[in-house]
Tab-separated table of N, CA and C in Angstrom:
chain	number	residue	atom	x	y	z
A	1	MET	N	-113.108	-123.595	0.497
A	1	MET	CA	-113.909	-122.396	0.431
A	1	MET	C	-113.115	-121.364	-0.356
A	2	LYS	N	-113.796	-120.679	-1.247
A	2	LYS	CA	-113.147	-119.648	-2.048
A	2	LYS	C	-113.843	-118.331	-1.809
A	3	GLU	N	-113.071	-117.269	-1.886
A	3	GLU	CA	-113.642	-115.937	-1.722
A	3	GLU	C	-113.300	-115.129	-2.954
A	4	ASN	N	-114.300	-114.441	-3.488
A	4	ASN	CA	-114.005	-113.573	-4.607
A	4	ASN	C	-113.799	-112.157	-4.077
A	5	PRO	N	-113.321	-111.225	-4.896
A	5	PRO	CA	-112.929	-109.896	-4.429
A	5	PRO	C	-114.007	-109.104	-3.691
A	6	LYS	N	-115.271	-109.332	-3.975
A	6	LYS	CA	-116.330	-108.560	-3.346
A	6	LYS	C	-116.726	-109.111	-1.980
A	7	GLY	N	-116.072	-110.172	-1.518
A	7	GLY	CA	-116.374	-110.712	-0.208
A	7	GLY	C	-117.441	-111.786	-0.203
A	8	HIS	N	-117.874	-112.254	-1.377
A	8	HIS	CA	-118.847	-113.334	-1.442
A	8	HIS	C	-118.100	-114.637	-1.214
A	9	LEU	N	-118.587	-115.445	-0.323
A	9	LEU	CA	-117.931	-116.701	-0.016
A	9	LEU	C	-118.731	-117.872	-0.560
A	10	PHE	N	-118.027	-118.792	-1.180
A	10	PHE	CA	-118.647	-119.997	-1.690
A	10	PHE	C	-117.869	-121.182	-1.186
A	11	SER	N	-118.569	-122.236	-0.905
A	11	SER	CA	-117.947	-123.499	-0.571
A	11	SER	C	-118.026	-124.352	-1.821
A	12	ILE	N	-116.887	-124.817	-2.296
A	12	ILE	CA	-116.859	-125.636	-3.495
A	12	ILE	C	-116.397	-127.016	-3.103
A	13	SER	N	-117.288	-127.975	-3.264
A	13	SER	CA	-117.026	-129.346	-2.866
A	13	SER	C	-115.974	-129.962	-3.774
A	14	GLU	N	-115.014	-130.629	-3.173
A	14	GLU	CA	-113.962	-131.277	-3.944
A	14	GLU	C	-114.008	-132.792	-3.786
A	15	ASN	N	-115.181	-133.333	-3.450
A	15	ASN	CA	-115.322	-134.772	-3.272
A	15	ASN	C	-115.057	-135.506	-4.571
A	16	GLU	N	-114.551	-136.741	-4.432
A	16	GLU	CA	-114.262	-137.528	-5.619
A	16	GLU	C	-115.552	-137.908	-6.343
A	17	TYR	N	-116.580	-138.250	-5.598
A	17	TYR	CA	-117.866	-138.604	-6.181
A	17	TYR	C	-118.921	-137.647	-5.673
A	18	PHE	N	-119.831	-137.300	-6.544
A	18	PHE	CA	-120.895	-136.375	-6.180
A	18	PHE	C	-122.001	-137.117	-5.466
A	19	ASP	N	-122.533	-136.469	-4.488
A	19	ASP	CA	-123.723	-136.942	-3.809
A	19	ASP	C	-124.880	-136.157	-4.398
A	20	ASP	N	-125.957	-136.835	-4.793
A	20	ASP	CA	-127.093	-136.147	-5.413
A	20	ASP	C	-127.659	-135.044	-4.542
A	21	LYS	N	-127.507	-135.170	-3.237
A	21	LYS	CA	-128.073	-134.183	-2.321
A	21	LYS	C	-127.098	-133.066	-1.983
A	22	GLN	N	-125.855	-133.201	-2.404
A	22	GLN	CA	-124.840	-132.192	-2.099
A	22	GLN	C	-124.566	-131.344	-3.335
A	23	SER	N	-124.663	-130.036	-3.173
A	23	SER	CA	-124.394	-129.121	-4.275
A	23	SER	C	-122.896	-128.922	-4.423
A	24	LYS	N	-122.453	-128.749	-5.636
A	24	LYS	CA	-121.043	-128.460	-5.896
A	24	LYS	C	-120.712	-127.058	-5.395
A	25	ILE	N	-121.626	-126.116	-5.612
A	25	ILE	CA	-121.425	-124.727	-5.186
A	25	ILE	C	-122.466	-124.399	-4.127
A	26	GLU	N	-122.003	-124.044	-2.959
A	26	GLU	CA	-122.911	-123.634	-1.894
A	26	GLU	C	-122.523	-122.240	-1.435
A	27	LEU	N	-123.492	-121.359	-1.369
A	27	LEU	CA	-123.267	-119.989	-0.934
A	27	LEU	C	-123.097	-119.959	0.576
A	28	VAL	N	-122.027	-119.336	1.020
A	28	VAL	CA	-121.764	-119.205	2.449
A	28	VAL	C	-122.072	-117.788	2.903
A	29	SER	N	-121.708	-116.801	2.088
A	29	SER	CA	-121.924	-115.410	2.464
A	29	SER	C	-122.077	-114.563	1.202
A	30	CYS	N	-123.041	-113.636	1.257
A	30	CYS	CA	-123.266	-112.726	0.137
A	30	CYS	C	-123.973	-111.487	0.664
A	31	ASP	N	-123.570	-110.320	0.172
A	31	ASP	CA	-124.200	-109.076	0.589
A	31	ASP	C	-125.684	-109.046	0.233
A	32	LEU	N	-126.048	-109.717	-0.856
A	32	LEU	CA	-127.435	-109.733	-1.318
A	32	LEU	C	-128.186	-110.976	-0.850
A	33	GLY	N	-127.541	-111.787	-0.044
A	33	GLY	CA	-128.179	-112.999	0.452
A	33	GLY	C	-128.305	-114.104	-0.580
A	34	GLY	N	-127.669	-113.940	-1.715
A	34	GLY	CA	-127.712	-114.954	-2.761
A	34	GLY	C	-129.029	-115.023	-3.507
A	35	HIS	N	-129.873	-114.013	-3.342
A	35	HIS	CA	-131.183	-114.030	-3.987
A	35	HIS	C	-131.090	-113.885	-5.500
A	36	LYS	N	-130.108	-113.162	-5.977
A	36	LYS	CA	-129.989	-112.907	-7.418
A	36	LYS	C	-129.514	-114.136	-8.193
A	37	CYS	N	-128.781	-115.019	-7.533
A	37	CYS	CA	-128.181	-116.140	-8.261
A	37	CYS	C	-128.676	-117.505	-7.801
A	38	SER	N	-129.646	-117.566	-6.931
A	38	SER	CA	-130.059	-118.857	-6.373
A	38	SER	C	-130.545	-119.828	-7.457
A	39	GLU	N	-131.343	-119.357	-8.384
A	39	GLU	CA	-131.819	-120.237	-9.456
A	39	GLU	C	-130.674	-120.666	-10.369
A	40	HIS	N	-129.792	-119.717	-10.666
A	40	HIS	CA	-128.646	-120.020	-11.530
A	40	HIS	C	-127.736	-121.058	-10.876
A	41	ARG	N	-127.458	-120.874	-9.579
A	41	ARG	CA	-126.612	-121.829	-8.862
A	41	ARG	C	-127.232	-123.219	-8.878
A	42	ALA	N	-128.537	-123.290	-8.705
A	42	ALA	CA	-129.226	-124.584	-8.700
A	42	ALA	C	-129.078	-125.287	-10.056
A	43	VAL	N	-129.260	-124.539	-11.125
A	43	VAL	CA	-129.132	-125.124	-12.469
A	43	VAL	C	-127.685	-125.522	-12.733
A	44	ILE	N	-126.743	-124.665	-12.373
A	44	ILE	CA	-125.319	-124.982	-12.572
A	44	ILE	C	-124.958	-126.239	-11.793
A	45	ASN	N	-125.422	-126.344	-10.557
A	45	ASN	CA	-125.148	-127.538	-9.754
A	45	ASN	C	-125.727	-128.793	-10.404
A	46	ARG	N	-126.950	-128.701	-10.925
A	46	ARG	CA	-127.557	-129.859	-11.594
A	46	ARG	C	-126.764	-130.255	-12.839
A	47	LYS	N	-126.331	-129.262	-13.605
A	47	LYS	CA	-125.555	-129.542	-14.821
A	47	LYS	C	-124.199	-130.164	-14.467
A	48	MET	N	-123.588	-129.675	-13.396
A	48	MET	CA	-122.292	-130.234	-12.992
A	48	MET	C	-122.448	-131.664	-12.484
A	49	LEU	N	-123.518	-131.931	-11.753
A	49	LEU	CA	-123.794	-133.282	-11.296
A	49	LEU	C	-124.017	-134.210	-12.485
A	50	ALA	N	-124.797	-133.746	-13.454
A	50	ALA	CA	-125.038	-134.543	-14.654
A	50	ALA	C	-123.734	-134.797	-15.402
A	51	SER	N	-122.899	-133.771	-15.510
A	51	SER	CA	-121.615	-133.910	-16.191
A	51	SER	C	-120.757	-134.970	-15.510
A	52	ARG	N	-120.734	-134.929	-14.196
A	52	ARG	CA	-119.926	-135.894	-13.435
A	52	ARG	C	-120.452	-137.316	-13.637
A	53	LYS	N	-121.770	-137.470	-13.640
A	53	LYS	CA	-122.351	-138.806	-13.855
A	53	LYS	C	-122.016	-139.318	-15.247
A	54	PHE	N	-122.134	-138.446	-16.253
A	54	PHE	CA	-121.767	-138.846	-17.606
A	54	PHE	C	-120.287	-139.219	-17.677
A	55	LEU	N	-119.465	-138.451	-16.999
A	55	LEU	CA	-118.027	-138.711	-16.991
A	55	LEU	C	-117.715	-140.069	-16.366
A	56	LEU	N	-118.377	-140.383	-15.268
A	56	LEU	CA	-118.160	-141.674	-14.612
A	56	LEU	C	-118.588	-142.840	-15.494
A	57	ASN	N	-119.547	-142.585	-16.392
A	57	ASN	CA	-119.997	-143.613	-17.332
A	57	ASN	C	-119.274	-143.539	-18.673
A	58	LYS	N	-118.242	-142.724	-18.717
A	58	LYS	CA	-117.416	-142.544	-19.913
A	58	LYS	C	-118.207	-142.015	-21.112
A	59	ASP	N	-119.249	-141.254	-20.823
A	59	ASP	CA	-120.027	-140.590	-21.860
A	59	ASP	C	-119.501	-139.155	-21.945
A	60	TYR	N	-118.337	-139.015	-22.553
A	60	TYR	CA	-117.619	-137.747	-22.559
A	60	TYR	C	-118.353	-136.653	-23.323
A	61	LEU	N	-118.981	-136.998	-24.427
A	61	LEU	CA	-119.682	-135.980	-25.213
A	61	LEU	C	-120.787	-135.319	-24.392
A	62	ARG	N	-121.586	-136.102	-23.714
A	62	ARG	CA	-122.671	-135.538	-22.904
A	62	ARG	C	-122.131	-134.803	-21.681
A	63	SER	N	-121.019	-135.267	-21.148
A	63	SER	CA	-120.397	-134.589	-20.012
A	63	SER	C	-119.933	-133.194	-20.417
A	64	ILE	N	-119.307	-133.106	-21.567
A	64	ILE	CA	-118.838	-131.815	-22.089
A	64	ILE	C	-120.025	-130.901	-22.377
A	65	GLU	N	-121.082	-131.439	-22.950
A	65	GLU	CA	-122.274	-130.639	-23.242
A	65	GLU	C	-122.902	-130.085	-21.963
A	66	SER	N	-122.913	-130.874	-20.904
A	66	SER	CA	-123.468	-130.396	-19.629
A	66	SER	C	-122.652	-129.241	-19.067
A	67	ILE	N	-121.334	-129.345	-19.157
A	67	ILE	CA	-120.471	-128.259	-18.690
A	67	ILE	C	-120.696	-127.013	-19.542
A	68	LYS	N	-120.820	-127.216	-20.833
A	68	LYS	CA	-121.044	-126.097	-21.750
A	68	LYS	C	-122.366	-125.388	-21.429
A	69	GLU	N	-123.414	-126.149	-21.174
A	69	GLU	CA	-124.709	-125.556	-20.815
A	69	GLU	C	-124.607	-124.771	-19.509
A	70	ALA	N	-123.920	-125.327	-18.531
A	70	ALA	CA	-123.745	-124.626	-17.250
A	70	ALA	C	-122.961	-123.341	-17.455
A	71	TYR	N	-121.970	-123.378	-18.311
A	71	TYR	CA	-121.147	-122.202	-18.584
A	71	TYR	C	-121.991	-121.071	-19.164
A	72	TYR	N	-122.881	-121.414	-20.106
A	72	TYR	CA	-123.723	-120.390	-20.723
A	72	TYR	C	-124.740	-119.816	-19.747
A	73	ILE	N	-125.134	-120.580	-18.759
A	73	ILE	CA	-126.060	-120.083	-17.744
A	73	ILE	C	-125.426	-118.951	-16.947
A	74	THR	N	-124.118	-118.985	-16.779
A	74	THR	CA	-123.443	-117.927	-16.021
A	74	THR	C	-123.567	-116.573	-16.715
A	75	ALA	N	-123.801	-116.572	-18.015
A	75	ALA	CA	-123.956	-115.313	-18.749
A	75	ALA	C	-125.240	-114.587	-18.349
A	76	ASP	N	-126.183	-115.314	-17.767
A	76	ASP	CA	-127.438	-114.702	-17.334
A	76	ASP	C	-127.286	-113.895	-16.046
A	77	LEU	N	-126.175	-114.035	-15.367
A	77	LEU	CA	-125.934	-113.270	-14.140
A	77	LEU	C	-125.429	-111.888	-14.532
A	78	GLN	N	-126.353	-110.977	-14.764
A	78	GLN	CA	-126.037	-109.660	-15.312
A	78	GLN	C	-125.828	-108.574	-14.261
A	79	GLU	N	-126.273	-108.796	-13.049
A	79	GLU	CA	-126.130	-107.775	-12.003
A	79	GLU	C	-124.651	-107.479	-11.752
A	80	ASN	N	-124.332	-106.218	-11.494
A	80	ASN	CA	-122.938	-105.851	-11.200
A	80	ASN	C	-122.408	-106.616	-9.999
A	81	SER	N	-123.255	-106.799	-9.003
A	81	SER	CA	-122.828	-107.500	-7.801
A	81	SER	C	-122.581	-108.986	-8.053
A	82	CYS	N	-123.108	-109.517	-9.139
A	82	CYS	CA	-122.969	-110.942	-9.458
A	82	CYS	C	-121.832	-111.222	-10.442
A	83	ALA	N	-121.214	-110.198	-10.980
A	83	ALA	CA	-120.187	-110.382	-12.013
A	83	ALA	C	-119.011	-111.222	-11.519
A	84	ASN	N	-118.554	-110.947	-10.311
A	84	ASN	CA	-117.422	-111.706	-9.775
A	84	ASN	C	-117.790	-113.156	-9.499
A	85	CYS	N	-119.006	-113.366	-9.035
A	85	CYS	CA	-119.464	-114.738	-8.782
A	85	CYS	C	-119.569	-115.505	-10.098
A	86	ALA	N	-120.116	-114.865	-11.126
A	86	ALA	CA	-120.238	-115.497	-12.435
A	86	ALA	C	-118.854	-115.866	-12.967
A	87	LYS	N	-117.895	-114.991	-12.757
A	87	LYS	CA	-116.525	-115.277	-13.201
A	87	LYS	C	-115.963	-116.482	-12.448
A	88	LEU	N	-116.227	-116.566	-11.149
A	88	LEU	CA	-115.786	-117.713	-10.362
A	88	LEU	C	-116.417	-119.001	-10.887
A	89	PHE	N	-117.709	-118.963	-11.190
A	89	PHE	CA	-118.390	-120.137	-11.732
A	89	PHE	C	-117.765	-120.552	-13.062
A	90	ARG	N	-117.508	-119.555	-13.929
A	90	ARG	CA	-116.912	-119.865	-15.237
A	90	ARG	C	-115.516	-120.470	-15.082
A	91	CYS	N	-114.742	-119.952	-14.156
A	91	CYS	CA	-113.399	-120.501	-13.923
A	91	CYS	C	-113.475	-121.950	-13.447
A	92	MET	N	-114.422	-122.222	-12.563
A	92	MET	CA	-114.596	-123.571	-12.049
A	92	MET	C	-115.026	-124.529	-13.165
A	93	LEU	N	-115.936	-124.084	-14.019
A	93	LEU	CA	-116.389	-124.911	-15.136
A	93	LEU	C	-115.274	-125.124	-16.153
A	94	THR	N	-114.500	-124.085	-16.398
A	94	THR	CA	-113.359	-124.211	-17.308
A	94	THR	C	-112.356	-125.217	-16.768
A	95	GLN	N	-112.107	-125.169	-15.477
A	95	GLN	CA	-111.174	-126.116	-14.850
A	95	GLN	C	-111.690	-127.556	-14.989
A	96	SER	N	-112.984	-127.765	-14.814
A	96	SER	CA	-113.561	-129.101	-14.985
A	96	SER	C	-113.365	-129.588	-16.415
A	97	LEU	N	-113.604	-128.700	-17.367
A	97	LEU	CA	-113.427	-129.069	-18.764
A	97	LEU	C	-111.958	-129.335	-19.081
A	98	GLU	N	-111.055	-128.562	-18.503
A	98	GLU	CA	-109.624	-128.800	-18.713
A	98	GLU	C	-109.227	-130.191	-18.211
A	99	ASN	N	-109.788	-130.616	-17.094
A	99	ASN	CA	-109.493	-131.953	-16.568
A	99	ASN	C	-109.982	-133.041	-17.519
A	100	ILE	N	-111.186	-132.864	-18.047
A	100	ILE	CA	-111.720	-133.832	-19.009
A	100	ILE	C	-110.856	-133.837	-20.264
A	101	HIS	N	-110.483	-132.646	-20.730
A	101	HIS	CA	-109.645	-132.510	-21.927
A	101	HIS	C	-108.310	-133.239	-21.739
A	102	ASP	N	-107.694	-133.043	-20.589
A	102	ASP	CA	-106.414	-133.708	-20.318
A	102	ASP	C	-106.556	-135.226	-20.297
A	103	ASP	N	-107.631	-135.720	-19.689
A	103	ASP	CA	-107.868	-137.166	-19.675
A	103	ASP	C	-108.058	-137.710	-21.086
A	104	LEU	N	-108.847	-136.997	-21.879
A	104	LEU	CA	-109.104	-137.425	-23.254
A	104	LEU	C	-107.829	-137.367	-24.096
A	105	LYS	N	-107.012	-136.387	-23.836
A	105	LYS	CA	-105.747	-136.259	-24.575
A	105	LYS	C	-104.875	-137.482	-24.333
A	106	GLN	N	-104.803	-137.905	-23.092
A	106	GLN	CA	-103.997	-139.083	-22.763
A	106	GLN	C	-104.558	-140.354	-23.395
A	107	MET	N	-105.899	-140.440	-23.455
A	107	MET	CA	-106.521	-141.648	-24.013
A	107	MET	C	-106.487	-141.681	-25.530
A	108	SER	N	-106.307	-140.542	-26.168
A	108	SER	CA	-106.355	-140.512	-27.628
A	108	SER	C	-104.972	-140.425	-28.258
A	109	ARG	N	-103.933	-140.553	-27.449
A	109	ARG	CA	-102.555	-140.509	-27.965
A	109	ARG	C	-101.727	-141.612	-27.327
A	110	GLY	N	-100.600	-141.890	-27.943
A	110	GLY	CA	-99.666	-142.857	-27.380
A	110	GLY	C	-99.904	-144.270	-27.880
A	111	TRP	N	-99.218	-145.216	-27.256
A	111	TRP	CA	-99.256	-146.610	-27.672
A	111	TRP	C	-100.637	-147.235	-27.515
A	112	PHE	N	-101.337	-146.848	-26.483
A	112	PHE	CA	-102.624	-147.482	-26.186
A	112	PHE	C	-103.812	-146.622	-26.607
A	113	MET	N	-103.579	-145.758	-27.584
A	113	MET	CA	-104.646	-144.843	-28.004
A	113	MET	C	-105.798	-145.599	-28.650
A	114	THR	N	-106.961	-145.025	-28.507
A	114	THR	CA	-108.128	-145.558	-29.204
A	114	THR	C	-108.797	-144.402	-29.933
A	115	LYS	N	-109.291	-144.679	-31.105
A	115	LYS	CA	-109.967	-143.641	-31.879
A	115	LYS	C	-111.359	-143.381	-31.319
A	116	ARG	N	-111.745	-144.189	-30.376
A	116	ARG	CA	-113.069	-144.094	-29.761
A	116	ARG	C	-113.302	-142.723	-29.114
A	117	TYR	N	-112.240	-142.128	-28.579
A	117	TYR	CA	-112.378	-140.867	-27.859
A	117	TYR	C	-111.960	-139.640	-28.672
A	118	GLN	N	-111.609	-139.837	-29.945
A	118	GLN	CA	-111.158	-138.726	-30.773
A	118	GLN	C	-112.214	-137.632	-30.913
A	119	SER	N	-113.460	-138.008	-31.145
A	119	SER	CA	-114.507	-136.996	-31.325
A	119	SER	C	-114.736	-136.222	-30.025
A	120	SER	N	-114.665	-136.901	-28.897
A	120	SER	CA	-114.823	-136.224	-27.602
A	120	SER	C	-113.650	-135.283	-27.349
A	121	TYR	N	-112.461	-135.728	-27.711
A	121	TYR	CA	-111.273	-134.892	-27.529
A	121	TYR	C	-111.367	-133.631	-28.389
A	122	LYS	N	-111.813	-133.786	-29.631
A	122	LYS	CA	-111.949	-132.629	-30.522
A	122	LYS	C	-113.002	-131.656	-29.992
A	123	LEU	N	-114.124	-132.181	-29.508
A	123	LEU	CA	-115.163	-131.319	-28.948
A	123	LEU	C	-114.642	-130.585	-27.710
A	124	ALA	N	-113.953	-131.308	-26.839
A	124	ALA	CA	-113.400	-130.677	-25.634
A	124	ALA	C	-112.419	-129.574	-26.010
A	125	THR	N	-111.613	-129.793	-27.034
A	125	THR	CA	-110.655	-128.786	-27.490
A	125	THR	C	-111.374	-127.539	-27.997
A	126	LEU	N	-112.404	-127.737	-28.813
A	126	LEU	CA	-113.158	-126.600	-29.360
A	126	LEU	C	-113.873	-125.812	-28.258
A	127	VAL	N	-114.517	-126.509	-27.350
A	127	VAL	CA	-115.251	-125.831	-26.273
A	127	VAL	C	-114.281	-125.111	-25.346
A	128	LEU	N	-113.155	-125.728	-25.060
A	128	LEU	CA	-112.151	-125.103	-24.202
A	128	LEU	C	-111.603	-123.832	-24.842
A	129	GLU	N	-111.361	-123.847	-26.136
A	129	GLU	CA	-110.921	-122.639	-26.846
A	129	GLU	C	-111.973	-121.545	-26.752
A	130	GLU	N	-113.236	-121.931	-26.887
A	130	GLU	CA	-114.339	-120.982	-26.783
A	130	GLU	C	-114.397	-120.369	-25.372
A	131	PHE	N	-114.236	-121.194	-24.350
A	131	PHE	CA	-114.246	-120.708	-22.969
A	131	PHE	C	-113.090	-119.757	-22.728
A	132	ARG	N	-111.934	-120.076	-23.249
A	132	ARG	CA	-110.750	-119.248	-23.024
A	132	ARG	C	-110.867	-117.894	-23.716
A	133	LYS	N	-111.605	-117.819	-24.811
A	133	LYS	CA	-111.842	-116.533	-25.478
A	133	LYS	C	-112.671	-115.611	-24.590
A	134	ASP	N	-113.570	-116.225	-23.826
A	134	ASP	CA	-114.447	-115.476	-22.929
A	134	ASP	C	-113.691	-114.873	-21.740
A	135	CYS	N	-112.680	-115.532	-21.291
A	135	CYS	CA	-111.977	-115.096	-20.077
A	135	CYS	C	-111.104	-113.905	-20.279
């Protein structure tokens, strides 16, 4: 469970495999009752689930695209009360992308490298740079 500065509590699932019925981000407490971000959270959760499924199938390009789409959805949270939550979502998505980037880096370098993942690694690098500019 993570808490952001305004006292909004979120439960962030750290399971190894996603359950289709379990959301990655679940609201535990919010001054506004989570009404402002409920649709956004639902879409972000769906995108993260899709990203994880693509990742498990080694479809890195689509996994990265799903994370990128979820990241851009956080920009729609314009309310002042939602700014900290949006930042938390972006940090979580950035961390997911960093994990994918690190995995791709290991697979695209060294003795056992394959050029198969080079395009995914380059895309992950570009998107990660873009995310870091936002932070």
